[in-house]
mmCIF file of C-alpha atoms in Angstrom:
data_model
loop_
_atom_site.group_PDB
_atom_site.id
_atom_site.type_symbol
_atom_site.label_atom_id
_atom_site.label_comp_id
_atom_site.label_asym_id
_atom_site.label_seq_id
_atom_site.Cartn_x
_atom_site.Cartn_y
_atom_site.Cartn_z
ATOM 1 C CA MET A 1 0.942 3.228 6.388
ATOM 2 C CA ALA A 2 -1.067 2.252 3.302
ATOM 3 C CA GLU A 3 -1.675 -1.262 4.638
ATOM 4 C CA ALA A 4 -2.969 0.083 7.954
ATOM 5 C CA VAL A 5 -5.180 2.684 6.272
ATOM 6 C CA PHE A 6 -6.657 0.149 3.848
ATOM 7 C CA LYS A 7 -7.242 -2.482 6.556
ATOM 8 C CA HIS A 8 -8.992 0.143 8.661
ATOM 9 C CA LEU A 9 -11.184 1.248 5.745
ATOM 10 C CA VAL A 10 -12.128 -2.346 4.904
ATOM 11 C CA ALA A 11 -12.970 -3.194 8.532
ATOM 12 C CA LYS A 12 -14.905 0.030 9.109
ATOM 13 C CA GLU A 13 -17.039 -0.506 6.009
ATOM 14 C CA GLY A 14 -17.430 -4.278 6.350
ATOM 15 C CA LEU A 15 -15.662 -5.057 3.074
ATOM 16 C CA GLN A 16 -13.691 -8.088 4.287
ATOM 17 C CA ASP A 17 -15.388 -10.373 1.751
ATOM 18 C CA ALA A 18 -14.157 -8.207 -1.114
ATOM 19 C CA PHE A 19 -10.682 -7.742 0.398
ATOM 20 C CA PRO A 20 -9.987 -10.848 2.537
ATOM 21 C CA VAL A 21 -6.185 -10.533 2.714
ATOM 22 C CA ILE A 22 -4.346 -7.223 2.950
ATOM 23 C CA ASP A 23 -0.607 -7.068 3.457
ATOM 24 C CA SER A 24 2.399 -4.989 2.526
ATOM 25 C CA ALA A 25 5.980 -5.722 1.589
ATOM 26 C CA GLY A 26 9.007 -3.853 0.382
ATOM 27 C CA THR A 27 11.179 -4.491 -2.649
ATOM 28 C CA ALA A 28 14.306 -4.686 -0.473
ATOM 29 C CA GLY A 29 14.838 -6.373 2.859
ATOM 30 C CA TYR A 30 16.432 -3.434 4.683
ATOM 31 C CA HIS A 31 13.932 -3.419 7.544
ATOM 32 C CA GLU A 32 12.649 -7.006 7.511
ATOM 33 C CA GLY A 33 11.048 -7.940 10.813
ATOM 34 C CA GLU A 34 10.961 -4.359 12.084
ATOM 35 C CA THR A 35 7.879 -2.386 13.077
ATOM 36 C CA PRO A 36 6.934 0.698 11.020
ATOM 37 C CA ASP A 37 8.582 4.086 11.536
ATOM 38 C CA SER A 38 7.313 5.595 14.793
ATOM 39 C CA ARG A 39 6.213 8.766 12.967
ATOM 40 C CA SER A 40 4.100 6.714 10.585
ATOM 41 C CA VAL A 41 2.519 4.851 13.506
ATOM 42 C CA ALA A 42 1.877 8.124 15.359
ATOM 43 C CA THR A 43 0.236 9.675 12.292
ATOM 44 C CA CYS A 44 -2.020 6.655 11.828
ATOM 45 C CA ARG A 45 -2.998 6.543 15.502
ATOM 46 C CA LYS A 46 -3.656 10.285 15.532
ATOM 47 C CA ASN A 47 -6.188 9.598 12.777
ATOM 48 C CA GLY A 48 -7.766 6.613 14.545
ATOM 49 C CA VAL A 49 -6.025 3.984 12.410
ATOM 50 C CA PRO A 50 -4.432 1.055 14.280
ATOM 51 C CA VAL A 51 -1.100 -0.305 13.060
ATOM 52 C CA ASP A 52 0.028 -3.916 13.427
ATOM 53 C CA HIS A 53 2.741 -4.861 10.961
ATOM 54 C CA ARG A 54 6.279 -6.171 10.628
ATOM 55 C CA ALA A 55 8.288 -5.344 7.529
ATOM 56 C CA GLN A 56 8.802 -8.069 4.961
ATOM 57 C CA ARG A 57 10.204 -8.349 1.478
ATOM 58 C CA ILE A 58 7.973 -9.146 -1.468
ATOM 59 C CA GLN A 59 8.166 -12.800 -2.483
ATOM 60 C CA ARG A 60 7.358 -14.636 -5.696
ATOM 61 C CA HIS A 61 4.253 -16.256 -4.199
ATOM 62 C CA HIS A 62 2.736 -12.831 -3.500
ATOM 63 C CA PHE A 63 2.091 -12.429 -7.225
ATOM 64 C CA ASP A 64 -0.357 -15.326 -7.145
ATOM 65 C CA GLN A 65 -1.624 -14.774 -3.596
ATOM 66 C CA PHE A 66 -2.850 -11.231 -4.266
ATOM 67 C CA ASP A 67 -5.054 -9.786 -6.987
ATOM 68 C CA TYR A 68 -3.347 -6.389 -6.734
ATOM 69 C CA ILE A 69 0.137 -5.274 -5.791
ATOM 70 C CA LEU A 70 0.137 -1.526 -5.353
ATOM 71 C CA CYS A 71 3.375 0.444 -5.347
ATOM 72 C CA MET A 72 4.127 3.852 -3.899
ATOM 73 C CA ASP A 73 6.480 5.266 -6.531
ATOM 74 C CA GLU A 74 7.969 4.628 -9.966
ATOM 75 C CA SER A 75 11.113 3.008 -8.561
ATOM 76 C CA ASN A 76 9.056 0.466 -6.590
ATOM 77 C CA LEU A 77 6.812 -0.088 -9.595
ATOM 78 C CA SER A 78 9.797 -0.798 -11.828
ATOM 79 C CA ASN A 79 11.345 -3.172 -9.269
ATOM 80 C CA VAL A 80 8.072 -5.048 -8.738
ATOM 81 C CA ASN A 81 7.468 -5.374 -12.473
ATOM 82 C CA ARG A 82 10.964 -6.861 -12.860
ATOM 83 C CA MET A 83 10.139 -9.431 -10.149
ATOM 84 C CA LYS A 84 6.697 -10.231 -11.562
ATOM 85 C CA PRO A 85 6.521 -13.816 -12.867
ATOM 86 C CA LYS A 86 4.960 -14.387 -16.277
ATOM 87 C CA GLY A 87 1.364 -15.522 -16.076
ATOM 88 C CA CYS A 88 0.775 -14.404 -12.504
ATOM 89 C CA LYS A 89 -2.642 -13.099 -11.511
ATOM 90 C CA ALA A 90 -1.577 -9.900 -9.739
ATOM 91 C CA VAL A 91 -2.255 -6.518 -11.293
ATOM 92 C CA VAL A 92 0.716 -4.253 -10.516
ATOM 93 C CA ARG A 93 0.019 -0.514 -10.384
ATOM 94 C CA LEU A 94 0.755 2.630 -8.438
ATOM 95 C CA LEU A 95 -1.619 3.182 -5.521
ATOM 96 C CA GLY A 96 -1.516 6.853 -6.497
ATOM 97 C CA ASP A 97 -3.085 5.975 -9.866
ATOM 98 C CA TYR A 98 -6.331 5.882 -7.892
ATOM 99 C CA ASP A 99 -5.844 9.260 -6.194
ATOM 100 C CA PRO A 100 -8.794 11.447 -7.242
ATOM 101 C CA GLU A 101 -6.517 14.497 -6.944
ATOM 102 C CA GLY A 102 -4.121 12.968 -9.496
ATOM 103 C CA ASP A 103 -1.162 12.833 -7.123
ATOM 104 C CA ARG A 104 0.292 9.579 -8.492
ATOM 105 C CA ILE A 105 3.556 9.326 -6.558
ATOM 106 C CA ILE A 106 3.361 8.660 -2.825
ATOM 107 C CA GLU A 107 6.597 10.122 -1.548
ATOM 108 C CA ASP A 108 8.485 8.446 1.277
ATOM 109 C CA PRO A 109 8.315 10.965 4.149
ATOM 110 C CA TYR A 110 11.178 9.303 6.053
ATOM 111 C CA TYR A 111 13.675 12.169 5.684
ATOM 112 C CA GLY A 112 11.188 14.961 6.313
ATOM 113 C CA GLY A 113 9.170 16.184 9.244
ATOM 114 C CA ALA A 114 5.712 15.404 10.594
ATOM 115 C CA ALA A 115 4.021 17.374 7.794
ATOM 116 C CA GLY A 116 5.288 14.803 5.278
ATOM 117 C CA PHE A 117 3.616 11.995 7.224
ATOM 118 C CA ASP A 118 0.366 13.969 7.407
ATOM 119 C CA ARG A 119 0.494 14.574 3.645
ATOM 120 C CA ASN A 120 1.274 10.907 3.073
ATOM 121 C CA PHE A 121 -1.669 9.870 5.256
ATOM 122 C CA ALA A 122 -4.075 12.121 3.359
ATOM 123 C CA GLN A 123 -2.866 10.888 -0.021
ATOM 124 C CA VAL A 124 -2.932 7.229 1.006
ATOM 125 C CA SER A 125 -6.433 7.667 2.470
ATOM 126 C CA ARG A 126 -7.780 9.205 -0.749
ATOM 127 C CA SER A 127 -6.095 6.579 -2.894
ATOM 128 C CA CYS A 128 -7.240 3.638 -0.767
ATOM 129 C CA ARG A 129 -10.838 4.886 -0.800
ATOM 130 C CA ALA A 130 -10.793 5.313 -4.571
ATOM 131 C CA PHE A 131 -9.069 1.940 -5.072
ATOM 132 C CA ALA A 132 -11.752 0.176 -3.008
ATOM 133 C CA ASP A 133 -14.509 1.919 -4.946
ATOM 134 C CA THR A 134 -12.871 0.978 -8.256
ATOM 135 C CA VAL A 135 -12.569 -2.693 -7.346
ATOM 136 C CA LEU A 136 -16.117 -2.843 -5.939
ATOM 137 C CA ARG A 137 -17.426 -1.411 -9.230
ATOM 138 C CA GLY A 138 -15.565 -4.135 -11.100
ATOM 139 C CA ASP A 139 -13.113 -1.751 -12.743
ATOM 140 C CA THR A 140 -9.345 -2.133 -12.611
#
């Protein structure tokens, strides 16, 4: 969901030069090659956000390909930091660190109902907006 929301924000505001490559990956390969959860897709589409993604696992080269690798929760953050090669360029943080409401952990709504996906969408939207603003200001 976060990838779709951020891609949509970047396209809508013409920020492709600042954010030329946007992608997402998981720390485990459980769903590699699969499309996103149908409830996540439905929530995005309900909010006018298109979704076009296949699941992949984070790879070593991602740490030099991307300036930022943003995680959803502390478990992901810990796993990504363990994978992070020394001397890589990527800044690894929680996406929720940018949430102006201070809601740092983006919970996986998989086991809940539609309200969890709506909450997730709102939190991801706030965090993506604030992340973009932070990067455009030159902050990290």
